[in-house]
Short mmCIF file of C-alpha atoms in Angstrom, two decimals:
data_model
loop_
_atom_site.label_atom_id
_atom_site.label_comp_id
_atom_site.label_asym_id
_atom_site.label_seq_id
_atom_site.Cartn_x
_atom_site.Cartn_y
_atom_site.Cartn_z
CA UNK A 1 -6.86 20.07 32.97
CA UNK A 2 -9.25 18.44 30.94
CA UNK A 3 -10.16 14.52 32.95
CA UNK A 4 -9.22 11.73 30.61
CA UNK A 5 -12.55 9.42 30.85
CA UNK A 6 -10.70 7.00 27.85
CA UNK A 7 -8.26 5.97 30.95
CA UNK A 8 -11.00 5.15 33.12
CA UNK A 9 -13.23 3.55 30.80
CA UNK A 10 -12.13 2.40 26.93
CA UNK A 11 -15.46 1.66 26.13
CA UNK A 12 -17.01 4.79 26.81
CA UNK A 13 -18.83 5.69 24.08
CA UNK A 14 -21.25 8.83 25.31
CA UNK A 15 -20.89 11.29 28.09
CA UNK A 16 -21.96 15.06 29.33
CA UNK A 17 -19.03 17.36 29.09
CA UNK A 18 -18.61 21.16 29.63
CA UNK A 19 -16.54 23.13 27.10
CA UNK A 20 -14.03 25.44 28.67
CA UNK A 21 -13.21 27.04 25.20
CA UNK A 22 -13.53 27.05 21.87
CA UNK A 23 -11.23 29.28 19.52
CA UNK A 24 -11.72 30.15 15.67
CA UNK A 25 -8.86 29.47 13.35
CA UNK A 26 -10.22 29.96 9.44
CA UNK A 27 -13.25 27.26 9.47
CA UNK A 28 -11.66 25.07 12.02
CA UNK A 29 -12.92 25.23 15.98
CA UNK A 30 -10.16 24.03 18.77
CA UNK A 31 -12.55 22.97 21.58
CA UNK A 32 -11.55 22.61 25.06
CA UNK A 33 -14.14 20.26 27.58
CA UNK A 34 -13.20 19.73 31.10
CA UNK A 35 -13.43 15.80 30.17
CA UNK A 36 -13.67 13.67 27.48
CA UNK A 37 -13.69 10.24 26.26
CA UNK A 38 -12.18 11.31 22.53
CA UNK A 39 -8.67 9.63 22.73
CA UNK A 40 -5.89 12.15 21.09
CA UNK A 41 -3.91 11.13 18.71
CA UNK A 42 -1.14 9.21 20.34
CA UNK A 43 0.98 5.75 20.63
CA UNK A 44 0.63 4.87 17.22
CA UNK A 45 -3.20 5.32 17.20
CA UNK A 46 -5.10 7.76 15.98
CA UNK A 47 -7.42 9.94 17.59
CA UNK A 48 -11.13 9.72 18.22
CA UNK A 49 -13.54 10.86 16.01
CA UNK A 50 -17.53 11.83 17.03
CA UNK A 51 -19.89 14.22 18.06
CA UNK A 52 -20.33 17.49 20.59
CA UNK A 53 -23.45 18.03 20.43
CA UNK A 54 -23.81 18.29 16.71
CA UNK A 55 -20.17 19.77 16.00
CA UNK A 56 -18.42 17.02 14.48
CA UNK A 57 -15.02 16.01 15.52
CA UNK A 58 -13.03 15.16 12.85
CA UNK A 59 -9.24 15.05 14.73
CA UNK A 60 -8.19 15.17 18.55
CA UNK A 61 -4.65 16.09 19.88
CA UNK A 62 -2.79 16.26 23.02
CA UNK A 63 -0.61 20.07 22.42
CA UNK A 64 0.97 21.32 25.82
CA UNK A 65 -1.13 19.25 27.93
CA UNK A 66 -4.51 20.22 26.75
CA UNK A 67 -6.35 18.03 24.84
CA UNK A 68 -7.61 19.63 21.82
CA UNK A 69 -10.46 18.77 19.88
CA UNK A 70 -10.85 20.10 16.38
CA UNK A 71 -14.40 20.62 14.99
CA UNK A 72 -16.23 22.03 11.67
CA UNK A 73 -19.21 23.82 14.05
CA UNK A 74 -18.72 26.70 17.34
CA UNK A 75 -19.99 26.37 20.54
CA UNK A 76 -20.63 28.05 23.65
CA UNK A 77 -18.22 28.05 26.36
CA UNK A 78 -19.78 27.05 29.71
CA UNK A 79 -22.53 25.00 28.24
CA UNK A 80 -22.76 21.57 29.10
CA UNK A 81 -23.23 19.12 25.72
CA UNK A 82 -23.34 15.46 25.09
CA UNK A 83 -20.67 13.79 23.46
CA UNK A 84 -20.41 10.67 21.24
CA UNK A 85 -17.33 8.69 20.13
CA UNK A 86 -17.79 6.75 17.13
CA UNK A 87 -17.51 3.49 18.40
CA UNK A 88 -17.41 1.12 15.48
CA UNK A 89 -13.82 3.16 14.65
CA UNK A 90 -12.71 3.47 17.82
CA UNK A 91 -13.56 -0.20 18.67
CA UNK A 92 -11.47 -1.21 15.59
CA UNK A 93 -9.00 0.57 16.23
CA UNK A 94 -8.45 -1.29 19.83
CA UNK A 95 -8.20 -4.80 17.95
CA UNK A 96 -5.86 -3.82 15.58
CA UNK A 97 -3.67 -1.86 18.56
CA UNK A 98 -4.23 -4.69 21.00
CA UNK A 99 -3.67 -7.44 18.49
CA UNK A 100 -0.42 -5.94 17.29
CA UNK A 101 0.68 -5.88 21.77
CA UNK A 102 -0.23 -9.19 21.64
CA UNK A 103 1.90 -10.12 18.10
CA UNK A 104 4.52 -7.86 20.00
CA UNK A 105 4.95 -9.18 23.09
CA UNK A 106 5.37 -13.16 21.31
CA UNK A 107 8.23 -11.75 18.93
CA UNK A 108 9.82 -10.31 22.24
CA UNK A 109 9.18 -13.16 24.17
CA UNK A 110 10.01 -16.12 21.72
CA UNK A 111 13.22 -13.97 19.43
CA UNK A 112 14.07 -11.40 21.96
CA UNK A 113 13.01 -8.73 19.33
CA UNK A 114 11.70 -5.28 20.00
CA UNK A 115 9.26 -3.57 18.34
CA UNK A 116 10.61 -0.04 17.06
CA UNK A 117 7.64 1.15 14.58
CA UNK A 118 4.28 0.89 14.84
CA UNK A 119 1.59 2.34 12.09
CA UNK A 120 -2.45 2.24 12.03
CA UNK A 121 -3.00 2.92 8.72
CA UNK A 122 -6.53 3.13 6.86
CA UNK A 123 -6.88 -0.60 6.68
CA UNK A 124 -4.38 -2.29 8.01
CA UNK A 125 -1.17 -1.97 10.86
CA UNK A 126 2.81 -2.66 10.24
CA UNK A 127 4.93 -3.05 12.59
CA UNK A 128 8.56 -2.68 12.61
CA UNK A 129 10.89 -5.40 14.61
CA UNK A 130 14.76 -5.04 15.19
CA UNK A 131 15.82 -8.01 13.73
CA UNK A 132 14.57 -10.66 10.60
CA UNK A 133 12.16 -13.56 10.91
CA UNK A 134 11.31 -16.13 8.96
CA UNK A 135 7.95 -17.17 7.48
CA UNK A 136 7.55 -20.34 9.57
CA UNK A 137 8.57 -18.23 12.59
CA UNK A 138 5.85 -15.54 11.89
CA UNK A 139 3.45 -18.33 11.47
CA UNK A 140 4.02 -19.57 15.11
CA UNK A 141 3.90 -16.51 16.53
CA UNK A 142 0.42 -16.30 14.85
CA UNK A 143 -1.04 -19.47 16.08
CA UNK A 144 0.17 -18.71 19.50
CA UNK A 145 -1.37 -14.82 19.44
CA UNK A 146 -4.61 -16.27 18.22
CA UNK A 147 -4.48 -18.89 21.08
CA UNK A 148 -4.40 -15.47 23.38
CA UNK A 149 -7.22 -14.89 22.28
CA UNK A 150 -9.26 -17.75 22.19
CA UNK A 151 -8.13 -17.50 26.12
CA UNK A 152 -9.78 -14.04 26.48
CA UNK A 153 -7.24 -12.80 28.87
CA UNK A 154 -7.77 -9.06 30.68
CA UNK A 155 -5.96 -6.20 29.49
CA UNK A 156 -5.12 -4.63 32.73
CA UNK A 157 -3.56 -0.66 32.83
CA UNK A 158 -2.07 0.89 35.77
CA UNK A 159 0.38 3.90 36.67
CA UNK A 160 2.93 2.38 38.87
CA UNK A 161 5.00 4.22 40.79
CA UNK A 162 8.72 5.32 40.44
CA UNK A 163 10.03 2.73 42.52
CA UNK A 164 8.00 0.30 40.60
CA UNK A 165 8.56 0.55 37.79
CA UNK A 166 12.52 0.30 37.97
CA UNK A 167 11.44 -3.07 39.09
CA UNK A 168 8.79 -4.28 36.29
CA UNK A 169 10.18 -5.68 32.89
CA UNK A 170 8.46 -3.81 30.23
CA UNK A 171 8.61 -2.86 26.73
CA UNK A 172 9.16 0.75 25.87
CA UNK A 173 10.46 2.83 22.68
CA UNK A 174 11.09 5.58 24.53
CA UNK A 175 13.25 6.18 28.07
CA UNK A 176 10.11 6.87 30.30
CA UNK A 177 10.36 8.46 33.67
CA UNK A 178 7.30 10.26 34.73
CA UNK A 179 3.29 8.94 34.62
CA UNK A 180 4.03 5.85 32.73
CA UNK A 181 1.13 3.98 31.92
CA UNK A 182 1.03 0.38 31.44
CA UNK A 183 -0.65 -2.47 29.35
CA UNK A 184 -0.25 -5.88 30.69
CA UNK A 185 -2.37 -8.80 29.18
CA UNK A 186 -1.90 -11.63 31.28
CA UNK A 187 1.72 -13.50 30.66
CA UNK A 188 1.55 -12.32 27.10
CA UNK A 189 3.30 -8.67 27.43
CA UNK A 190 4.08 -5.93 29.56
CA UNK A 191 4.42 -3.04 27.64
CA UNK A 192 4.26 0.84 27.88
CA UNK A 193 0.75 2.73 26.29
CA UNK A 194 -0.95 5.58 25.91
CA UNK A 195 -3.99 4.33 24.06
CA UNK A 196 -7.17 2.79 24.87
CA UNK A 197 -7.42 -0.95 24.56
CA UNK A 198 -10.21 -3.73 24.54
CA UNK A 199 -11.02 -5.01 28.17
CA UNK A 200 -10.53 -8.95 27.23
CA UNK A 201 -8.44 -10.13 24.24
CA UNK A 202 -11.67 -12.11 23.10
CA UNK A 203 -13.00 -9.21 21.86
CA UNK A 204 -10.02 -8.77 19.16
CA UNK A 205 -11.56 -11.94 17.54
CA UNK A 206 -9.01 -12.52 14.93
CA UNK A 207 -5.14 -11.46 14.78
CA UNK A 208 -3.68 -11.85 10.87
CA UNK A 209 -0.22 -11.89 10.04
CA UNK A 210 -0.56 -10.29 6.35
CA UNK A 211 3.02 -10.18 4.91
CA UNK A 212 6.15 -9.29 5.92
CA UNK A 213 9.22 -7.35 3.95
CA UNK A 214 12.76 -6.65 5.22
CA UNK A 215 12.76 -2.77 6.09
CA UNK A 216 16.25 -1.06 8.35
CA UNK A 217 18.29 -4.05 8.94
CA UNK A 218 14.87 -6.39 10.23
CA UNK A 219 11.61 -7.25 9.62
CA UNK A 220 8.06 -4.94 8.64
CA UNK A 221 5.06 -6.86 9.60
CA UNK A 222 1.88 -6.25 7.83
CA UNK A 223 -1.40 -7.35 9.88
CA UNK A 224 -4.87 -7.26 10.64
CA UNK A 225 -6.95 -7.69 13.57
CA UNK A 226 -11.14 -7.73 14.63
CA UNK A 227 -13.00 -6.45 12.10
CA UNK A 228 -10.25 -5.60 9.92
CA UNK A 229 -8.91 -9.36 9.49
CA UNK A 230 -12.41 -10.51 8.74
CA UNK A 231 -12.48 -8.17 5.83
CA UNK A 232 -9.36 -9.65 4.28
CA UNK A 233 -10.76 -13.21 4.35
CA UNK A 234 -13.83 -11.95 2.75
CA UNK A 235 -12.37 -10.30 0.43
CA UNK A 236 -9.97 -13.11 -0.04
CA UNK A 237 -12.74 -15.95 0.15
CA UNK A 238 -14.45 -14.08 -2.86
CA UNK A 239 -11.36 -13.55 -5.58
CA UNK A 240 -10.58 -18.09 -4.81
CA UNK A 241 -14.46 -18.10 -5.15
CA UNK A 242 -14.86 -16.61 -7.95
CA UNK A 243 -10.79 -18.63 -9.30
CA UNK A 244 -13.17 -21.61 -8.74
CA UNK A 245 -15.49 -21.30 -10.52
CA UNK A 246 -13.76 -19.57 -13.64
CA UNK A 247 -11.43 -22.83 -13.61
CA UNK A 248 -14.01 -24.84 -12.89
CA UNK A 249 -12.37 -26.34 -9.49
CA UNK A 250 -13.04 -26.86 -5.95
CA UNK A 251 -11.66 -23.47 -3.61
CA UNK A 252 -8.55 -25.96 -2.56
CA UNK A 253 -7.71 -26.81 -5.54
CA UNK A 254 -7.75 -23.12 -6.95
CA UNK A 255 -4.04 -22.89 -6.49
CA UNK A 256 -2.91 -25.91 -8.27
CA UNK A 257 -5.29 -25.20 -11.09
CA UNK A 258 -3.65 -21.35 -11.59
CA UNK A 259 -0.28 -22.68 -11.26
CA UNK A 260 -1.33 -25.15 -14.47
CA UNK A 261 -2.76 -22.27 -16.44
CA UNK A 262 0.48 -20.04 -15.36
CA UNK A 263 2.38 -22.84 -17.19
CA UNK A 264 0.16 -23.47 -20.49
CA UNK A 265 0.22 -19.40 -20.74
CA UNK A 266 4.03 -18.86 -20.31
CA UNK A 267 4.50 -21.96 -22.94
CA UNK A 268 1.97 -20.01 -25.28
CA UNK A 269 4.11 -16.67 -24.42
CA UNK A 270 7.32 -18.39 -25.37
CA UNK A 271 5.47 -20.18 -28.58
CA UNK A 272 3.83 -16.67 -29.21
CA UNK A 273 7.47 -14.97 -29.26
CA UNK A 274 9.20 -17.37 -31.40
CA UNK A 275 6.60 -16.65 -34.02
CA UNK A 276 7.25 -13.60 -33.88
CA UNK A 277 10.79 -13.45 -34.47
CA UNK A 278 10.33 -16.07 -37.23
CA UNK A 279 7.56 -13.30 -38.82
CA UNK A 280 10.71 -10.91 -38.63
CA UNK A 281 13.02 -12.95 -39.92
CA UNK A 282 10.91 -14.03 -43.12
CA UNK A 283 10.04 -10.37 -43.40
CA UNK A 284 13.65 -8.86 -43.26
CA UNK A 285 14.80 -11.34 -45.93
CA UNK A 286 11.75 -10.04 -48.41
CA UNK A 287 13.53 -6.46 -47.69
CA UNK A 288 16.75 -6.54 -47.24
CA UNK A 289 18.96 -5.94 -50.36
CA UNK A 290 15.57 -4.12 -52.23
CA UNK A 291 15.46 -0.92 -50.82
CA UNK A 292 18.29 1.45 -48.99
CA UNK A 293 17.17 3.01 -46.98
CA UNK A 294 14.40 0.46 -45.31
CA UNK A 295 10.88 1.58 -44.79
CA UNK A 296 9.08 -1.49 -43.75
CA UNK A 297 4.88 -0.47 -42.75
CA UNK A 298 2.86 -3.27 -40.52
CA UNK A 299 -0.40 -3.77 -39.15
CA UNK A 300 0.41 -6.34 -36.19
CA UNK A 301 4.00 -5.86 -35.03
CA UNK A 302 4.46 -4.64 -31.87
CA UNK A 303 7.55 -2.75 -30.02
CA UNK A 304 9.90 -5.61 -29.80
CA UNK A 305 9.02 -6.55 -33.23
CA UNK A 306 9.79 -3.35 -34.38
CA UNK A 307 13.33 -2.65 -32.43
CA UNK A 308 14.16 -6.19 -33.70
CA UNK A 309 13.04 -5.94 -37.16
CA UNK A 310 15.07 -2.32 -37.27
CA UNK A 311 18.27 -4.05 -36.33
CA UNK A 312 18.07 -6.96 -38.05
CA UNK A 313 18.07 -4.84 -41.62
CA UNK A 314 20.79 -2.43 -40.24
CA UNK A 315 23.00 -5.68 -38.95
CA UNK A 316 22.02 -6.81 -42.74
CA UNK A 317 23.43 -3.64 -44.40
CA UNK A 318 20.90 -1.64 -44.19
CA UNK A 319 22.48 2.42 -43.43
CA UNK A 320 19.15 2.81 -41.98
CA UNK A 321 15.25 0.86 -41.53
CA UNK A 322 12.07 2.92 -40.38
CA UNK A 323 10.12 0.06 -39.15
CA UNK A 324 6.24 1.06 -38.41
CA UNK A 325 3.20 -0.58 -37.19
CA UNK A 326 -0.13 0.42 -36.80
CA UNK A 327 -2.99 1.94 -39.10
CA UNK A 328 -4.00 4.77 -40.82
CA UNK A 329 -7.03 5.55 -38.27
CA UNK A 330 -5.34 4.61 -34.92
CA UNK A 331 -1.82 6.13 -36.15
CA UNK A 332 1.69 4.31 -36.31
CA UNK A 333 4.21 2.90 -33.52
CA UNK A 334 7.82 3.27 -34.96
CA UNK A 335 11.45 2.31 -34.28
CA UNK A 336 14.20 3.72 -36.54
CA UNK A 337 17.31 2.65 -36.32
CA UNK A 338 20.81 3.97 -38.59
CA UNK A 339 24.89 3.41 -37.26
CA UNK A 340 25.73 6.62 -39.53
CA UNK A 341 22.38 9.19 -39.42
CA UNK A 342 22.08 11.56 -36.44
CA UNK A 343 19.38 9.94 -35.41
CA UNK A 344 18.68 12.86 -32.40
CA UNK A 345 18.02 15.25 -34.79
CA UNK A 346 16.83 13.15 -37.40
CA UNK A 347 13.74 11.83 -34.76
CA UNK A 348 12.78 16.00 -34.37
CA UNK A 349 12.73 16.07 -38.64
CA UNK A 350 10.34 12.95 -38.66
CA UNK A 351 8.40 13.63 -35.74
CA UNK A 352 7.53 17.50 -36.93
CA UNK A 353 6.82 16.27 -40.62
CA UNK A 354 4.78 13.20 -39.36
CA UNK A 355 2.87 14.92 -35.98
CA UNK A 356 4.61 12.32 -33.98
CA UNK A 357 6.31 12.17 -30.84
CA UNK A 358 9.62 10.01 -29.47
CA UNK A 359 13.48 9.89 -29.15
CA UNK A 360 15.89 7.40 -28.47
CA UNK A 361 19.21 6.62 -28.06
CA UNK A 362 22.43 4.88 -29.27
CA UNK A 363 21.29 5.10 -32.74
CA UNK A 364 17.59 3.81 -32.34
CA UNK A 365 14.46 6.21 -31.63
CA UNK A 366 11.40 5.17 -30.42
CA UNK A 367 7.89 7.05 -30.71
CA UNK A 368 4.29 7.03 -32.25
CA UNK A 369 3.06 9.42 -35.19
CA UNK A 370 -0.22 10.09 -36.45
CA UNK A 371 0.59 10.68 -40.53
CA UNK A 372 -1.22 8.36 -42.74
CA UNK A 373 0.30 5.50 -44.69
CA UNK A 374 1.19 7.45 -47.83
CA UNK A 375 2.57 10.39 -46.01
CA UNK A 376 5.04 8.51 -44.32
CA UNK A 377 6.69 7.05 -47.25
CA UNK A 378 6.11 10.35 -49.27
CA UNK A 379 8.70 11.77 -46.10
CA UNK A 380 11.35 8.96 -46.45
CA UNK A 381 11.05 8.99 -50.73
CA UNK A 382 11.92 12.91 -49.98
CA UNK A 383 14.51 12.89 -47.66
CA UNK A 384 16.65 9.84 -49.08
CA UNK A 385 15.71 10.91 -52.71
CA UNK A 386 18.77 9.67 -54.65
CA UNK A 387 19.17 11.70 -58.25
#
């Protein structure tokens, strides 16, 4: 059985290891060492990543209690290599797993929620809680798990034994029994892990409470922690940096000032849109009553203007109005609209005579087509020819 050196020491990052096998599936190596510091998969962390010798390890796993470790390069059985974790991953990793015991254990503690999900994505962690909070709630319990770690209290991990544990009050998904491991971090939380942690919560650095969305009947947290929360405020720091100074404002003020512009550009939306309408309103009463059916061709109306151009002629008498926009070079949006044509087969006559495509429904189709100008009144002059 292969000695777990991750258990003894989660900071580990290089060690001599023998390799008790290594067997060939495709272009992938399973590699068996008789220890290792490479932390399988497990917990709700992922696995390690690193070096044998120079075989790259690109995924670990625990599978019938050997701990496998996948690599892109052979090597010899008996021989004795050295092994690297890479650290800067791994080391994130621990933040973001011990921040989120450390979010965990003040939900439990304060609301008397458990935690039943737990994800380490790519960039950021969620976790899952059995019951709803609110936003000032999840702010407390962020000023008080930051406070943990401004106290840099020891993560301490022991196997206790049967007897003990029925006695110790600990956090668990799962009904343990047998070689339970536990993390403890000082009054904080108590809870049941498989995974490598940082030795003091000072070294987390940062916890950040993202966002949170309802999700089963509770609460999905979205977080970051260490390396991974700095990120977000630099990356947040530069888009109100660069607000500022495109508004011309101080970074605190950045808010306000986009709030102001939200409201001058939804008044020039609404302004925008009753132009609009009035545009289709002066142009349906040039049409209307001239022409049966209605072939109305425009270089600036767009798809509302169309549907609503196309119904205001038909609701005006109109047995049917082709209403297109667009120009000969960069082709022609349409909406069509008739209460008596089939329109369904009528939109697979246009479309094939005019290279277009769309459909529709309830009378109205919807598409673009790529005929010139002239062609497209050529097709309605021939199909509604009247002798």
């Amino acid at each position: 059985m292969t000695e777990k050196l991750y258990y003894k020491d989660s900071e580990l990052r290089c060690f001599e290891a023998a390799v008790l096998s290594c067997e060939k599936n495709k272009d992938i190596f399973s590699v068996v060492l008789d220890k290792t510091a490479f932390f399988p998969e497990g917990g709700g962390q992922p696995s390690d990543t690193g070096k044998i010798g120079d075989a790259s390890v690109f995924d670990v796993q625990e599978e019938n209690g050997k701990i496998i470790h996948y690599c892109k390069e052979p090597l010899n059985v008996g021989e004795s290599y050295r092994c690297a974790v890479d650290w800067e991953r791994r080391f994130t990793l621990m933040q973001n797993h011990s921040g989120e015991h450390i979010v965990s254990g003040i939900v439990h503690s304060l609301f008397g929620l458990d935690n039943v999900g737990f994800h380490i994505g790519e960039s950021d962690v969620t976790v899952d809680f059995n019951g709803e909070l609110s936003k000032e709630q999840l702010n407390e319990v962020e000023k008080r798990a930051n406070k943990a770690v401004w106290e840099n209290i020891p993560f301490e991990t022991f196997f206790p034994t049967e007897d003990e544990l029925k006695s110790l009050d600990y956090r668990s998904k799962l009904d343990l029994k047998d070689n339970v491991r536990l993390v403890k971090i000082g009054d904080i939380d108590l809870c049941a892990c498989c995974a490598p942690h940082v030795k003091r919560s000072g070294e987390i650095g940062i916890i950040k409470l993202l966002d949170f969305t309802r999700h089963r009947g509770g609460v999905r947290v979205t977080m970051r922690s260490g390396e991974w929360a700095l990120s977000d405020y630099s990356e947040k720091y530069e888009a109100v940096h660069g607000i500022s100074n495109l508004l011309s404002v101080k970074h605190g003020e950045a808010l306000s000032a986009v709030n102001r512009l939200s409201e001058s550009f939804g008044a020039a939306k609404r302004e925008l849109y009753d132009f609009k309408m009035r545009l289709v309103k002066a142009n349906f009463e040039e049409c209307i009553g001239k022409n049966n059916p209605i072939v109305f061709i425009s270089a600036v109306y767009d798809g509302d203007m169309l549907k609503e151009f196309a119904d205001c002629c038909v609701n005006g008498g109109a047995f049917l109005c082709a209403a297109f926009s667009g120009s000969d070079k960069s082709g022609y949006s349409y909406a069509v609209l008739s209460r008596t044509v089939d329109m369904k087969s009528f939109a697979g006559e246009m479309n094939m005579a005019l290279n277009g495509r769309g459909g529709g429904r309830d009378g109205m189709i919807q598409g673009r087509v790529s005929a010139k100008k002239e062609e497209i009144i050529e097709f309605f002059n021939k199909k509604f020819r009247r002798d």
